[in-house]
Amino acid sequence: MAEMSDINIQKLTIVQHAIASCCGAIITSLFVTPLDVIKTRLQAQSNPFHKGKCFVYSSGLTSHVYVCGRGDSKTWYKKPGHFKGTLDAFVKIIQIEGIKVLWSGLSPTLIMAIPTTAIYFTCYDHLCEALKNRPGKNDEYVPVIAGSLSRFGSVTVVSPLELIKTQMQYRTLSYKQLYLCISTKVAVDGWFSLWAGWTSTILRDVPFSAMYWYNYEHLKKTMCKEVGANEPTFFVSFTSGAASGSIAAVTTQPFDVVKTHRQTQLWESETLKIPQKDGKSTWAVMRKIVAGNGITGLFTGITPRLFKVAPACAIMISTYEYGKSFFSHLNEKKNQHP
């Protein structure tokens, strides 16, 4: 199985890797976004968002912060409504507001997900290839190393875009105004201010990626042996991705809670100009959550996160594997018939 994977990777170009990962990101966002729209509406119904406050939206691939009910802001969030449950919310939103509302927030999701996913998955495969070809190799931990490094790199590269996107979401800015806004922030707080929230993101995403890829490669290899397949089938990739994503999601949930808290703080301090009294460090936020809600507070929202992460991981990896297989066979045909 490992040999077959290596051959496939060598046949694909960087562009083909990027195309396969981008297709996965688009399809995943299309499937998962409605789930989060409904979840957010149900949450708002039981605990209404106050005017001028914000909430975190996550598609399973990326997360975003939105402001609620301000007359001068462009936001997809309107009002909670009165829903009895998930199915009732699904039906009523379509009947009253139209089916398009279920994909509200899709644009910023894709803007962040496509470059992040392209960098992440392309780097992962090429790092795996490089690490497996090194002398004295021990392939067992290659997915852990490659997954951690590729996620570290993608988060670091894309992190400033999150801050820029936050500014653009809150108020309409021309490119000149946006440039002045960002340049002023850099002049006052330095270049590192563009990476605000980077630490909590790294603490959540790097361990997630390490566990996800280790479990995914192991499960994929085991299932391929059981079904006697040389390449992972769609079912094998889908099942392995869902299981691996669930395990990683549960383990890293405390850092996801901290990340959500930090995103909300960042929004309020950057756009609503609300001074933040809490400690800025990730550990300070974690201590505050434990002090107020106990250890269970660090696992708040684990159920809805699993409902998003499991299908998101399953759809993303199965689509990506299918895309790689497609390009591999396409390249093979070209080589046979030049």
XYZ file of C-alpha atoms in Angstrom, residues 58-270:
213
model
C -17.020 27.206 11.553
C -17.468 24.970 8.539
C -15.197 22.229 9.806
C -12.399 23.508 7.580
C -12.108 27.117 8.733
C -13.789 29.406 11.267
C -14.961 33.017 11.067
C -16.357 35.679 13.376
C -19.564 37.562 12.547
C -21.156 40.594 14.172
C -24.884 40.488 14.983
C -27.653 42.869 14.040
C -25.780 46.117 13.400
C -27.407 48.398 10.888
C -24.138 49.434 9.266
C -22.714 45.957 8.800
C -23.138 43.380 6.100
C -23.875 40.115 7.865
C -25.751 36.980 6.909
C -27.081 36.624 10.468
C -30.645 37.988 10.699
C -32.710 36.582 13.588
C -32.911 33.303 15.501
C -36.475 32.299 14.607
C -38.510 29.696 16.488
C -37.403 26.151 15.734
C -38.279 22.885 17.478
C -35.167 21.068 16.308
C -32.680 20.537 13.496
C -35.174 19.170 10.959
C -37.752 21.845 11.835
C -35.098 24.556 11.403
C -34.026 23.079 8.073
C -37.600 23.088 6.712
C -38.602 26.519 8.050
C -35.453 28.261 6.835
C -36.077 26.945 3.311
C -39.799 27.838 3.412
C -39.452 31.322 4.904
C -36.040 32.572 3.797
C -35.205 30.396 0.808
C -32.756 27.565 0.281
C -29.855 29.945 -0.480
C -29.761 31.029 3.165
C -28.427 27.573 4.109
C -25.195 28.519 2.340
C -24.843 31.921 4.000
C -21.236 32.645 4.824
C -19.985 30.328 2.081
C -17.886 33.005 0.352
C -15.578 33.836 3.280
C -15.345 30.123 4.036
C -14.047 29.412 0.527
C -11.738 32.438 0.541
C -9.971 31.043 3.590
C -10.397 27.310 2.951
C -9.051 27.121 -0.607
C -5.550 28.590 -0.054
C -5.219 26.936 3.371
C -6.221 23.518 2.058
C -4.096 23.771 -1.084
C -0.962 24.601 0.929
C -1.730 22.059 3.649
C -2.471 18.945 1.571
C 0.157 19.634 -1.095
C 2.862 20.149 1.530
C 1.759 17.036 3.411
C 2.118 14.712 0.436
C 5.459 16.133 -0.667
C 6.842 16.075 2.872
C 5.758 12.441 3.186
C 7.574 11.622 -0.021
C 10.750 13.402 1.110
C 10.717 11.817 4.581
C 10.134 8.305 3.254
C 13.134 8.623 0.941
C 15.569 9.660 3.681
C 18.268 7.221 4.904
C 17.575 5.207 8.053
C 13.892 5.795 7.609
C 11.133 4.862 10.066
C 7.899 5.330 8.130
C 5.593 4.854 11.115
C 5.902 8.455 12.303
C 6.189 10.118 8.899
C 2.475 11.139 8.888
C 2.899 12.760 12.316
C 5.903 14.831 11.241
C 4.527 15.728 7.792
C 1.068 16.538 9.164
C 2.461 18.781 11.902
C 4.871 20.682 9.644
C 2.358 21.193 6.828
C -0.318 22.479 9.213
C 2.197 24.744 10.962
C 3.180 26.227 7.610
C -0.357 26.698 6.261
C -1.623 28.327 9.467
C 1.356 30.694 9.590
C 0.962 31.752 5.950
C -2.809 32.294 6.066
C -3.104 33.771 9.587
C -2.765 37.441 8.519
C -5.633 36.940 6.045
C -7.925 36.146 8.975
C -7.261 39.552 10.516
C -7.763 41.315 7.177
C -10.989 39.402 6.557
C -12.254 40.363 10.012
C -11.754 44.041 9.221
C -13.550 43.706 5.865
C -16.481 41.791 7.367
C -17.262 44.510 9.864
C -17.369 47.488 7.522
C -16.991 48.143 3.821
C -13.443 49.211 3.064
C -11.776 50.121 -0.186
C -8.409 48.523 -0.850
C -6.740 51.854 -0.062
C -8.594 52.114 3.267
C -7.761 48.507 4.073
C -4.088 49.136 3.322
C -4.079 52.214 5.579
C -5.826 50.257 8.339
C -3.330 47.388 8.209
C -0.265 49.631 7.775
C -1.328 51.744 10.776
C -1.710 48.623 12.895
C 1.734 47.403 11.828
C 3.269 50.812 12.586
C 1.742 50.900 16.067
C 1.958 47.243 17.148
C 4.587 45.807 14.793
C 4.447 43.093 12.121
C 3.720 40.334 14.617
C 0.327 41.929 15.337
C -0.888 40.464 12.039
C -0.523 37.029 13.618
C -2.799 37.741 16.600
C -4.412 34.483 17.711
C -1.716 32.432 15.963
C -0.623 30.606 19.127
C -4.050 29.217 20.024
C -4.603 28.193 16.404
C -1.279 26.349 16.307
C -1.986 24.611 19.625
C -5.277 23.359 18.236
C -4.432 22.591 14.616
C -0.920 21.085 14.802
C -1.827 18.331 17.330
C -5.069 17.761 15.392
C -3.138 17.243 12.157
C -0.533 14.988 13.787
C -3.192 12.684 15.270
C -5.433 12.866 12.207
C -2.794 11.821 9.678
C -1.277 9.121 11.906
C -4.680 7.497 12.472
C -5.815 8.056 8.898
C -2.788 6.409 7.284
C -2.967 3.498 9.731
C -6.712 2.935 9.241
C -6.431 3.343 5.471
C -3.659 0.776 5.234
C -5.528 -1.691 7.474
C -8.815 -1.345 5.569
C -7.087 -1.662 2.186
C -5.546 -4.953 3.327
C -8.936 -6.218 4.485
C -10.654 -5.458 1.176
C -7.613 -6.484 -0.887
C -7.246 -3.104 -2.618
C -3.987 -1.569 -3.849
C -5.447 1.940 -3.733
C -7.900 3.376 -1.162
C -11.486 3.193 -2.392
C -13.896 6.054 -1.763
C -15.452 4.087 1.122
C -12.065 3.380 2.705
C -10.995 7.040 2.512
C -14.379 8.297 3.728
C -14.535 5.937 6.723
C -10.896 6.422 7.710
C -11.231 10.196 7.426
C -14.373 10.346 9.576
C -12.912 8.136 12.313
C -9.552 9.927 12.365
C -11.182 13.355 12.388
C -13.429 12.384 15.312
C -10.519 11.130 17.426
C -8.469 14.258 16.744
C -11.456 16.560 17.375
C -12.177 15.132 20.829
C -8.516 15.288 21.869
C -7.992 18.905 20.757
C -11.387 20.266 21.863
C -9.950 22.324 24.784
C -7.798 24.298 22.352
C -10.786 24.809 20.055
C -12.708 26.348 22.975
C -9.767 28.664 23.671
C -9.496 29.528 19.970
C -13.181 30.498 19.879
C -12.716 32.690 22.951
C -9.661 34.360 21.438
C -11.400 34.978 18.107
C -14.285 36.694 19.867
C -11.878 38.803 21.928
C -9.937 39.739 18.806
C -13.120 40.816 17.048
C -14.318 42.973 19.939
C -10.960 44.631 20.499
C -10.185 45.214 16.815
